Amino acid sequence: MHFAQYYLDCLSQASYLIGDKTTGRAVLVDPRRDIDDYLHDAEAAGLRIELVIETHVHADFLSGHLELARATGATIAFGEAAETGFPIRRLRDGERLSLGADDDQGVTLTVLATPGHTLESICLVLREHPDDDVPFGVLTGDTLFVGDVGRPDLLSAAGHTPQDMAARLHRSLHTKLLTLPDATRVFPAHGAGSACGRSLSSETSSTIGDQRRFNYALQPMPVDDFIRLVTAGQPATPGYFAHDAALNRDGHPLLEPGPPPALTLDEALAARDQQGAVLLDCRPLAAYTRAHLTGSLHTSLDTRFAEYAGSVVTPGTPIVLLTDPGTEQEARLRLARIGYDHVLGHLPDPAAVLDRSPALSSRSRRIRYEELGLREPQLAGAAGTDGARTGGTEPADPIPTDSLPTDFLPTDSPPTDSVPADIQLIDVRNPAEYEAGALPGARNLPLAGLSHRLAELDPSRPVVLYCRSGNRSVIAAALLEARGFADVCDVIGGYDAVGTGAQ
């Protein structure tokens, strides 16, 4: 058997190439849109990709089933309940897919219908030989993760309540997956950082036995308790999820390779003013906060670039990239992985452009926590588990002391329990992070849904934003400034910077 896992850190997404070396027949499960690695590895191993299997209609990335079908002639397959806008093979519960010369030999996959995350969700039990008592493993899609289970409330399950989907998920877990031997390896579709669950592990594989023992959602409990548990505290859904689910279900244009064209500053500004394009600054956080084109949005390539871009840029919006030299193709590809194909071009070397055009440049306004004049809160798990979705995955934030605004200066006043009444203090972390501990007087408006909730804020009053470490808050500040909020700053270092001695 040939078995390979492809893990994409920036989207916490896993895909799998499975083949029978004797016959050369292979399947690819949950592929991403850029397929060159799969094709290269299949050719090197002497494999023919005959079938592309999607464990469900994905919402968090644009899948590569259409690209692979064009490149290889492979058939696209989904679970029997899937409704798509293109021809598919429907896989029935219990169906066996043999990659051998006949059904009695060779690598075999058995389909398990496991509704819960979505109606059409399936898992695939993998055996090197059809009669193996203990399977090699099970590809669990978004039904079971390492340390978590799939969330039951995404838009791809529209028309059914989260409670109904959670009940289906419980049945799928207990009547299908947990009946497998403990030694069966678990290979999920996502890991830590994904918004498809609440507390995914950074491990990319496990076993049924370990998950039975250690996964919080698989512990013995009444069904009603399970439903309450898995429907509470889920991360905010990024705005692009519904867009991607629709494209993965109905069909989408094929990925076009190549770097975006270079634009002059005048061309970039004309695209903004005449075509409604957003200027998306992809440089590292420190470079952006030091100087950026006024009104530009920000998300850095050294973090969860595509997910954060999909949280602040409306699907279908034209985009002009502001990138460090040599990174424009990476930025375009990572946007394409979530279906953001409308990239008009890129502005080469933004730092040099800003040096030549200081009148078009702005500096981010940032403050230290101490300057808010608040007492240190009693921190209850301030940072969460590093890398888990409750805390996000944010790089350490350098403290550019020369960027502090002059109107937020330390005072000799004693600490208080709340910020002044005219300041809007906004926590842009996910709900579970906020509930574990927040700054006094802060409101929770998660970054993923912030662009749809700006009407809840008063643009005439100062806004102070914070997250866990200072990354998401800069992204949020850029969004507010682009939408006309004049008095915005964020807290350097975020909640992690708040009195570590109180933890």
mmCIF file of C-alpha atoms in Angstrom, residues 169-469:
data_model
loop_
_atom_site.group_PDB
_atom_site.id
_atom_site.type_symbol
_atom_site.label_atom_id
_atom_site.label_comp_id
_atom_site.label_asym_id
_atom_site.label_seq_id
_atom_site.Cartn_x
_atom_site.Cartn_y
_atom_site.Cartn_z
ATOM 1 C CA LEU A 169 -23.073 13.273 14.926
ATOM 2 C CA HIS A 170 -23.422 11.377 18.216
ATOM 3 C CA ARG A 171 -24.979 8.404 16.408
ATOM 4 C CA SER A 172 -22.269 8.433 13.753
ATOM 5 C CA LEU A 173 -19.500 8.473 16.329
ATOM 6 C CA HIS A 174 -20.915 5.769 18.555
ATOM 7 C CA THR A 175 -22.470 3.399 16.021
ATOM 8 C CA LYS A 176 -19.766 3.690 13.353
ATOM 9 C CA LEU A 177 -16.361 5.002 14.374
ATOM 10 C CA LEU A 178 -16.201 3.810 17.985
ATOM 11 C CA THR A 179 -17.020 0.248 16.881
ATOM 12 C CA LEU A 180 -13.614 0.052 15.170
ATOM 13 C CA PRO A 181 -10.701 -1.647 17.008
ATOM 14 C CA ASP A 182 -8.724 0.603 19.335
ATOM 15 C CA ALA A 183 -5.546 0.123 17.282
ATOM 16 C CA THR A 184 -7.169 1.663 14.188
ATOM 17 C CA ARG A 185 -5.299 4.821 13.297
ATOM 18 C CA VAL A 186 -7.282 8.054 12.926
ATOM 19 C CA PHE A 187 -6.463 10.422 10.062
ATOM 20 C CA PRO A 188 -8.649 13.579 10.193
ATOM 21 C CA ALA A 189 -9.159 16.312 7.622
ATOM 22 C CA HIS A 190 -8.044 19.116 9.961
ATOM 23 C CA GLY A 191 -5.811 19.958 12.905
ATOM 24 C CA ALA A 192 -5.193 22.781 15.355
ATOM 25 C CA GLY A 193 -6.274 26.223 14.189
ATOM 26 C CA SER A 194 -9.156 25.062 12.011
ATOM 27 C CA ALA A 195 -12.523 26.722 12.560
ATOM 28 C CA CYS A 196 -14.219 23.371 11.842
ATOM 29 C CA GLY A 197 -14.015 22.455 15.523
ATOM 30 C CA ARG A 198 -13.408 23.930 18.943
ATOM 31 C CA SER A 199 -10.213 22.439 20.382
ATOM 32 C CA LEU A 200 -8.377 20.412 17.760
ATOM 33 C CA SER A 201 -4.987 18.979 18.620
ATOM 34 C CA SER A 202 -1.809 19.876 16.761
ATOM 35 C CA GLU A 203 -1.272 16.136 16.229
ATOM 36 C CA THR A 204 -2.240 15.066 12.721
ATOM 37 C CA SER A 205 -3.048 11.430 13.556
ATOM 38 C CA SER A 206 -4.059 9.297 16.527
ATOM 39 C CA THR A 207 -5.859 6.014 17.212
ATOM 40 C CA ILE A 208 -9.449 5.134 17.971
ATOM 41 C CA GLY A 209 -8.322 3.913 21.392
ATOM 42 C CA ASP A 210 -6.593 7.156 22.319
ATOM 43 C CA GLN A 211 -9.555 9.207 21.162
ATOM 44 C CA ARG A 212 -11.921 6.977 23.112
ATOM 45 C CA ARG A 213 -9.878 7.691 26.246
ATOM 46 C CA PHE A 214 -8.835 11.305 25.840
ATOM 47 C CA ASN A 215 -11.218 13.117 23.464
ATOM 48 C CA TYR A 216 -13.541 15.247 25.604
ATOM 49 C CA ALA A 217 -16.489 14.701 23.262
ATOM 50 C CA LEU A 218 -16.216 10.905 23.317
ATOM 51 C CA GLN A 219 -16.446 10.475 27.075
ATOM 52 C CA PRO A 220 -19.492 8.613 28.418
ATOM 53 C CA MET A 221 -22.412 11.018 28.742
ATOM 54 C CA PRO A 222 -26.120 11.240 27.907
ATOM 55 C CA VAL A 223 -26.913 12.306 24.352
ATOM 56 C CA ASP A 224 -28.433 15.585 25.555
ATOM 57 C CA ASP A 225 -25.209 16.448 27.380
ATOM 58 C CA PHE A 226 -23.210 15.701 24.229
ATOM 59 C CA ILE A 227 -25.488 17.977 22.209
ATOM 60 C CA ARG A 228 -25.068 20.839 24.671
ATOM 61 C CA LEU A 229 -21.321 20.283 24.786
ATOM 62 C CA VAL A 230 -20.622 20.340 21.051
ATOM 63 C CA THR A 231 -23.015 23.170 20.204
ATOM 64 C CA ALA A 232 -21.518 25.576 22.764
ATOM 65 C CA GLY A 233 -18.409 27.732 22.457
ATOM 66 C CA GLN A 234 -17.675 27.087 18.798
ATOM 67 C CA PRO A 235 -15.403 29.628 17.095
ATOM 68 C CA ALA A 236 -16.935 32.373 15.002
ATOM 69 C CA THR A 237 -17.433 31.318 11.382
ATOM 70 C CA PRO A 238 -15.232 33.202 8.892
ATOM 71 C CA GLY A 239 -17.254 35.093 6.311
ATOM 72 C CA TYR A 240 -15.965 33.111 3.355
ATOM 73 C CA PHE A 241 -17.257 29.716 4.588
ATOM 74 C CA ALA A 242 -20.681 29.995 2.927
ATOM 75 C CA HIS A 243 -19.004 31.150 -0.291
ATOM 76 C CA ASP A 244 -16.639 28.152 -0.356
ATOM 77 C CA ALA A 245 -19.358 25.657 0.540
ATOM 78 C CA ALA A 246 -21.416 26.885 -2.412
ATOM 79 C CA LEU A 247 -18.474 26.694 -4.827
ATOM 80 C CA ASN A 248 -17.512 23.212 -3.649
ATOM 81 C CA ARG A 249 -21.117 22.070 -4.065
ATOM 82 C CA ASP A 250 -22.062 23.831 -7.309
ATOM 83 C CA GLY A 251 -18.728 24.034 -9.127
ATOM 84 C CA HIS A 252 -16.078 26.710 -9.603
ATOM 85 C CA PRO A 253 -13.569 27.934 -12.211
ATOM 86 C CA LEU A 254 -10.374 25.921 -12.391
ATOM 87 C CA LEU A 255 -7.236 27.282 -10.775
ATOM 88 C CA GLU A 256 -5.153 29.421 -13.102
ATOM 89 C CA PRO A 257 -1.424 29.281 -12.327
ATOM 90 C CA GLY A 258 1.021 32.147 -12.482
ATOM 91 C CA PRO A 259 1.910 35.286 -10.545
ATOM 92 C CA PRO A 260 -0.332 38.365 -10.519
ATOM 93 C CA PRO A 261 0.727 41.241 -12.768
ATOM 94 C CA ALA A 262 2.724 44.115 -11.324
ATOM 95 C CA LEU A 263 0.898 47.432 -10.947
ATOM 96 C CA THR A 264 2.115 50.961 -10.447
ATOM 97 C CA LEU A 265 0.885 52.971 -7.475
ATOM 98 C CA ASP A 266 -1.436 54.944 -9.747
ATOM 99 C CA GLU A 267 -2.875 51.732 -11.174
ATOM 100 C CA ALA A 268 -3.390 50.281 -7.689
ATOM 101 C CA LEU A 269 -5.186 53.409 -6.496
ATOM 102 C CA ALA A 270 -7.292 53.505 -9.656
ATOM 103 C CA ALA A 271 -8.342 49.876 -9.058
ATOM 104 C CA ARG A 272 -9.441 50.893 -5.567
ATOM 105 C CA ASP A 273 -11.273 54.031 -6.621
ATOM 106 C CA GLN A 274 -12.818 52.835 -9.891
ATOM 107 C CA GLN A 275 -13.296 49.067 -9.413
ATOM 108 C CA GLY A 276 -13.877 48.875 -5.671
ATOM 109 C CA ALA A 277 -10.737 46.847 -5.128
ATOM 110 C CA VAL A 278 -9.318 46.376 -1.648
ATOM 111 C CA LEU A 279 -5.636 46.993 -1.071
ATOM 112 C CA LEU A 280 -4.486 43.948 0.926
ATOM 113 C CA ASP A 281 -1.150 44.425 2.682
ATOM 114 C CA CYS A 282 0.450 40.997 3.109
ATOM 115 C CA ARG A 283 3.707 42.096 4.742
ATOM 116 C CA PRO A 284 4.753 41.105 8.275
ATOM 117 C CA LEU A 285 2.914 42.852 11.089
ATOM 118 C CA ALA A 286 5.843 45.051 12.153
ATOM 119 C CA ALA A 287 6.300 46.402 8.626
ATOM 120 C CA TYR A 288 2.589 47.104 8.251
ATOM 121 C CA THR A 289 2.222 48.896 11.587
ATOM 122 C CA ARG A 290 5.289 51.014 10.873
ATOM 123 C CA ALA A 291 3.866 52.352 7.594
ATOM 124 C CA HIS A 292 1.081 51.339 5.216
ATOM 125 C CA LEU A 293 -1.092 52.840 2.518
ATOM 126 C CA THR A 294 -3.975 54.621 4.209
ATOM 127 C CA GLY A 295 -7.133 52.545 3.984
ATOM 128 C CA SER A 296 -5.409 49.257 3.179
ATOM 129 C CA LEU A 297 -6.410 46.008 4.871
ATOM 130 C CA HIS A 298 -3.857 43.719 6.463
ATOM 131 C CA THR A 299 -3.153 40.065 7.064
ATOM 132 C CA SER A 300 0.372 38.721 7.036
ATOM 133 C CA LEU A 301 1.692 35.754 5.092
ATOM 134 C CA ASP A 302 3.416 34.499 8.242
ATOM 135 C CA THR A 303 0.096 33.714 9.929
ATOM 136 C CA ARG A 304 -3.310 32.275 8.895
ATOM 137 C CA PHE A 305 -3.287 34.536 5.875
ATOM 138 C CA ALA A 306 -6.148 33.139 3.799
ATOM 139 C CA GLU A 307 -8.527 32.581 6.708
ATOM 140 C CA TYR A 308 -8.014 36.089 8.046
ATOM 141 C CA ALA A 309 -8.299 37.593 4.556
ATOM 142 C CA GLY A 310 -11.564 35.706 4.135
ATOM 143 C CA SER A 311 -12.774 37.236 7.390
ATOM 144 C CA VAL A 312 -12.287 40.859 6.326
ATOM 145 C CA VAL A 313 -12.617 40.783 2.514
ATOM 146 C CA THR A 314 -16.048 40.083 1.048
ATOM 147 C CA PRO A 315 -16.019 37.168 -1.442
ATOM 148 C CA GLY A 316 -15.840 38.378 -5.028
ATOM 149 C CA THR A 317 -14.165 41.680 -4.171
ATOM 150 C CA PRO A 318 -11.285 42.634 -6.492
ATOM 151 C CA ILE A 319 -7.949 42.565 -4.659
ATOM 152 C CA VAL A 320 -4.646 44.351 -5.147
ATOM 153 C CA LEU A 321 -1.821 42.716 -3.197
ATOM 154 C CA LEU A 322 0.813 44.755 -1.377
ATOM 155 C CA THR A 323 3.620 42.251 -0.891
ATOM 156 C CA ASP A 324 7.303 42.083 -0.163
ATOM 157 C CA PRO A 325 9.261 41.326 -3.339
ATOM 158 C CA GLY A 326 9.018 37.679 -4.357
ATOM 159 C CA THR A 327 5.967 36.808 -2.238
ATOM 160 C CA GLU A 328 3.186 37.866 -4.598
ATOM 161 C CA GLN A 329 2.691 34.391 -6.088
ATOM 162 C CA GLU A 330 2.426 32.804 -2.634
ATOM 163 C CA ALA A 331 -0.185 35.380 -1.635
ATOM 164 C CA ARG A 332 -2.214 34.771 -4.788
ATOM 165 C CA LEU A 333 -2.089 30.987 -4.368
ATOM 166 C CA ARG A 334 -3.120 31.085 -0.732
ATOM 167 C CA LEU A 335 -6.083 33.297 -1.583
ATOM 168 C CA ALA A 336 -7.006 30.921 -4.405
ATOM 169 C CA ARG A 337 -7.144 28.087 -1.888
ATOM 170 C CA ILE A 338 -10.237 29.743 -0.415
ATOM 171 C CA GLY A 339 -11.691 30.742 -3.768
ATOM 172 C CA TYR A 340 -10.520 34.349 -3.820
ATOM 173 C CA ASP A 341 -9.453 34.439 -7.463
ATOM 174 C CA HIS A 342 -10.180 38.079 -8.328
ATOM 175 C CA VAL A 343 -6.620 39.349 -7.811
ATOM 176 C CA LEU A 344 -6.024 42.264 -10.161
ATOM 177 C CA GLY A 345 -2.310 42.497 -9.509
ATOM 178 C CA HIS A 346 0.317 43.416 -6.947
ATOM 179 C CA LEU A 347 2.216 46.542 -5.962
ATOM 180 C CA PRO A 348 5.915 45.624 -5.910
ATOM 181 C CA ASP A 349 7.985 46.688 -2.909
ATOM 182 C CA PRO A 350 5.381 48.658 -0.929
ATOM 183 C CA ALA A 351 7.993 49.901 1.541
ATOM 184 C CA ALA A 352 9.843 51.746 -1.228
ATOM 185 C CA VAL A 353 6.566 53.125 -2.590
ATOM 186 C CA LEU A 354 5.625 54.426 0.853
ATOM 187 C CA ASP A 355 9.018 56.088 1.260
ATOM 188 C CA ARG A 356 8.395 57.975 -1.983
ATOM 189 C CA SER A 357 4.773 58.859 -1.131
ATOM 190 C CA PRO A 358 4.610 59.786 2.577
ATOM 191 C CA ALA A 359 1.364 61.707 2.102
ATOM 192 C CA LEU A 360 -0.395 58.404 1.307
ATOM 193 C CA SER A 361 1.096 56.612 4.291
ATOM 194 C CA SER A 362 -0.329 55.942 7.746
ATOM 195 C CA ARG A 363 1.132 54.471 10.926
ATOM 196 C CA SER A 364 -0.789 52.047 13.120
ATOM 197 C CA ARG A 365 -1.783 53.417 16.500
ATOM 198 C CA ARG A 366 -0.862 50.956 19.236
ATOM 199 C CA ILE A 367 -0.789 51.111 23.033
ATOM 200 C CA ARG A 368 0.453 48.956 25.871
ATOM 201 C CA TYR A 369 -2.057 47.411 28.232
ATOM 202 C CA GLU A 370 -0.799 49.541 31.126
ATOM 203 C CA GLU A 371 -1.873 52.669 29.301
ATOM 204 C CA LEU A 372 -5.523 51.666 29.583
ATOM 205 C CA GLY A 373 -5.293 52.248 33.329
ATOM 206 C CA LEU A 374 -7.071 48.953 34.150
ATOM 207 C CA ARG A 375 -6.496 46.638 37.072
ATOM 208 C CA GLU A 376 -5.071 43.294 36.015
ATOM 209 C CA PRO A 377 -7.910 40.798 35.649
ATOM 210 C CA GLN A 378 -7.729 37.375 37.220
ATOM 211 C CA LEU A 379 -6.669 35.398 34.214
ATOM 212 C CA ALA A 380 -8.341 32.044 33.693
ATOM 213 C CA GLY A 381 -6.299 30.362 30.992
ATOM 214 C CA ALA A 382 -5.431 33.585 29.255
ATOM 215 C CA ALA A 383 -3.739 32.189 26.222
ATOM 216 C CA GLY A 384 -5.510 28.866 25.969
ATOM 217 C CA THR A 385 -3.700 25.886 24.514
ATOM 218 C CA ASP A 386 -1.078 27.199 22.112
ATOM 219 C CA GLY A 387 -2.216 26.478 18.593
ATOM 220 C CA ALA A 388 -5.718 25.357 19.581
ATOM 221 C CA ARG A 389 -8.652 27.161 18.050
ATOM 222 C CA THR A 390 -9.639 28.646 21.416
ATOM 223 C CA GLY A 391 -6.447 30.658 21.294
ATOM 224 C CA GLY A 392 -5.796 30.860 17.576
ATOM 225 C CA THR A 393 -2.312 30.644 16.122
ATOM 226 C CA GLU A 394 -0.613 34.000 16.217
ATOM 227 C CA PRO A 395 3.090 34.776 15.928
ATOM 228 C CA ALA A 396 4.793 36.593 18.759
ATOM 229 C CA ASP A 397 4.295 40.301 18.313
ATOM 230 C CA PRO A 398 7.344 42.572 18.568
ATOM 231 C CA ILE A 399 6.721 45.759 20.502
ATOM 232 C CA PRO A 400 7.560 48.752 18.263
ATOM 233 C CA THR A 401 7.822 51.342 21.024
ATOM 234 C CA ASP A 402 8.159 54.186 18.535
ATOM 235 C CA SER A 403 4.616 53.537 17.263
ATOM 236 C CA LEU A 404 2.779 54.525 20.430
ATOM 237 C CA PRO A 405 0.291 57.344 19.803
ATOM 238 C CA THR A 406 0.854 60.514 21.764
ATOM 239 C CA ASP A 407 -2.752 60.702 22.918
ATOM 240 C CA PHE A 408 -2.521 57.432 24.884
ATOM 241 C CA LEU A 409 0.076 58.234 27.518
ATOM 242 C CA PRO A 410 0.642 56.669 30.953
ATOM 243 C CA THR A 411 -0.853 58.585 33.832
ATOM 244 C CA ASP A 412 -0.379 58.536 37.566
ATOM 245 C CA SER A 413 -4.052 57.723 38.164
ATOM 246 C CA PRO A 414 -4.764 54.541 40.156
ATOM 247 C CA PRO A 415 -5.964 51.494 38.148
ATOM 248 C CA THR A 416 -9.717 51.171 37.617
ATOM 249 C CA ASP A 417 -12.114 48.347 36.799
ATOM 250 C CA SER A 418 -13.218 49.736 33.434
ATOM 251 C CA VAL A 419 -12.062 51.993 30.643
ATOM 252 C CA PRO A 420 -13.513 55.504 30.312
ATOM 253 C CA ALA A 421 -17.133 55.506 29.131
ATOM 254 C CA ASP A 422 -16.328 57.055 25.766
ATOM 255 C CA ILE A 423 -13.882 54.257 24.796
ATOM 256 C CA GLN A 424 -15.192 51.137 23.060
ATOM 257 C CA LEU A 425 -13.002 48.237 24.236
ATOM 258 C CA ILE A 426 -13.398 45.315 21.818
ATOM 259 C CA ASP A 427 -12.100 41.763 22.234
ATOM 260 C CA VAL A 428 -11.755 40.209 18.761
ATOM 261 C CA ARG A 429 -10.892 36.704 19.981
ATOM 262 C CA ASN A 430 -13.215 33.738 19.664
ATOM 263 C CA PRO A 431 -16.044 33.225 22.190
ATOM 264 C CA ALA A 432 -14.302 30.445 24.124
ATOM 265 C CA GLU A 433 -11.234 32.645 24.595
ATOM 266 C CA TYR A 434 -13.364 35.550 25.770
ATOM 267 C CA GLU A 435 -15.315 33.379 28.196
ATOM 268 C CA ALA A 436 -12.074 32.053 29.707
ATOM 269 C CA GLY A 437 -11.031 35.585 30.686
ATOM 270 C CA ALA A 438 -11.305 39.093 29.268
ATOM 271 C CA LEU A 439 -10.359 42.672 30.066
ATOM 272 C CA PRO A 440 -12.852 44.551 32.268
ATOM 273 C CA GLY A 441 -15.572 46.207 30.228
ATOM 274 C CA ALA A 442 -14.611 44.537 26.949
ATOM 275 C CA ARG A 443 -17.218 43.423 24.396
ATOM 276 C CA ASN A 444 -16.627 40.324 22.301
ATOM 277 C CA LEU A 445 -16.823 40.891 18.543
ATOM 278 C CA PRO A 446 -14.752 38.051 17.003
ATOM 279 C CA LEU A 447 -12.626 38.949 14.015
ATOM 280 C CA ALA A 448 -14.314 36.313 11.847
ATOM 281 C CA GLY A 449 -17.635 38.151 11.987
ATOM 282 C CA LEU A 450 -16.506 41.702 12.709
ATOM 283 C CA SER A 451 -17.114 43.069 9.212
ATOM 284 C CA HIS A 452 -20.815 42.190 9.536
ATOM 285 C CA ARG A 453 -21.162 43.777 12.972
ATOM 286 C CA LEU A 454 -19.590 47.187 12.501
ATOM 287 C CA ALA A 455 -23.003 48.810 12.903
ATOM 288 C CA GLU A 456 -22.770 47.845 16.595
ATOM 289 C CA LEU A 457 -19.876 50.293 17.002
ATOM 290 C CA ASP A 458 -19.960 54.090 17.071
ATOM 291 C CA PRO A 459 -17.416 55.464 14.567
ATOM 292 C CA SER A 460 -17.400 58.801 16.389
ATOM 293 C CA ARG A 461 -15.996 57.275 19.605
ATOM 294 C CA PRO A 462 -12.494 55.844 20.194
ATOM 295 C CA VAL A 463 -12.096 52.094 19.674
ATOM 296 C CA VAL A 464 -9.450 49.982 21.438
ATOM 297 C CA LEU A 465 -9.017 46.435 20.112
ATOM 298 C CA TYR A 466 -7.196 43.456 21.542
ATOM 299 C CA CYS A 467 -6.810 39.744 20.816
ATOM 300 C CA ARG A 468 -4.505 37.105 22.280
ATOM 301 C CA SER A 469 -1.105 38.260 21.090
#
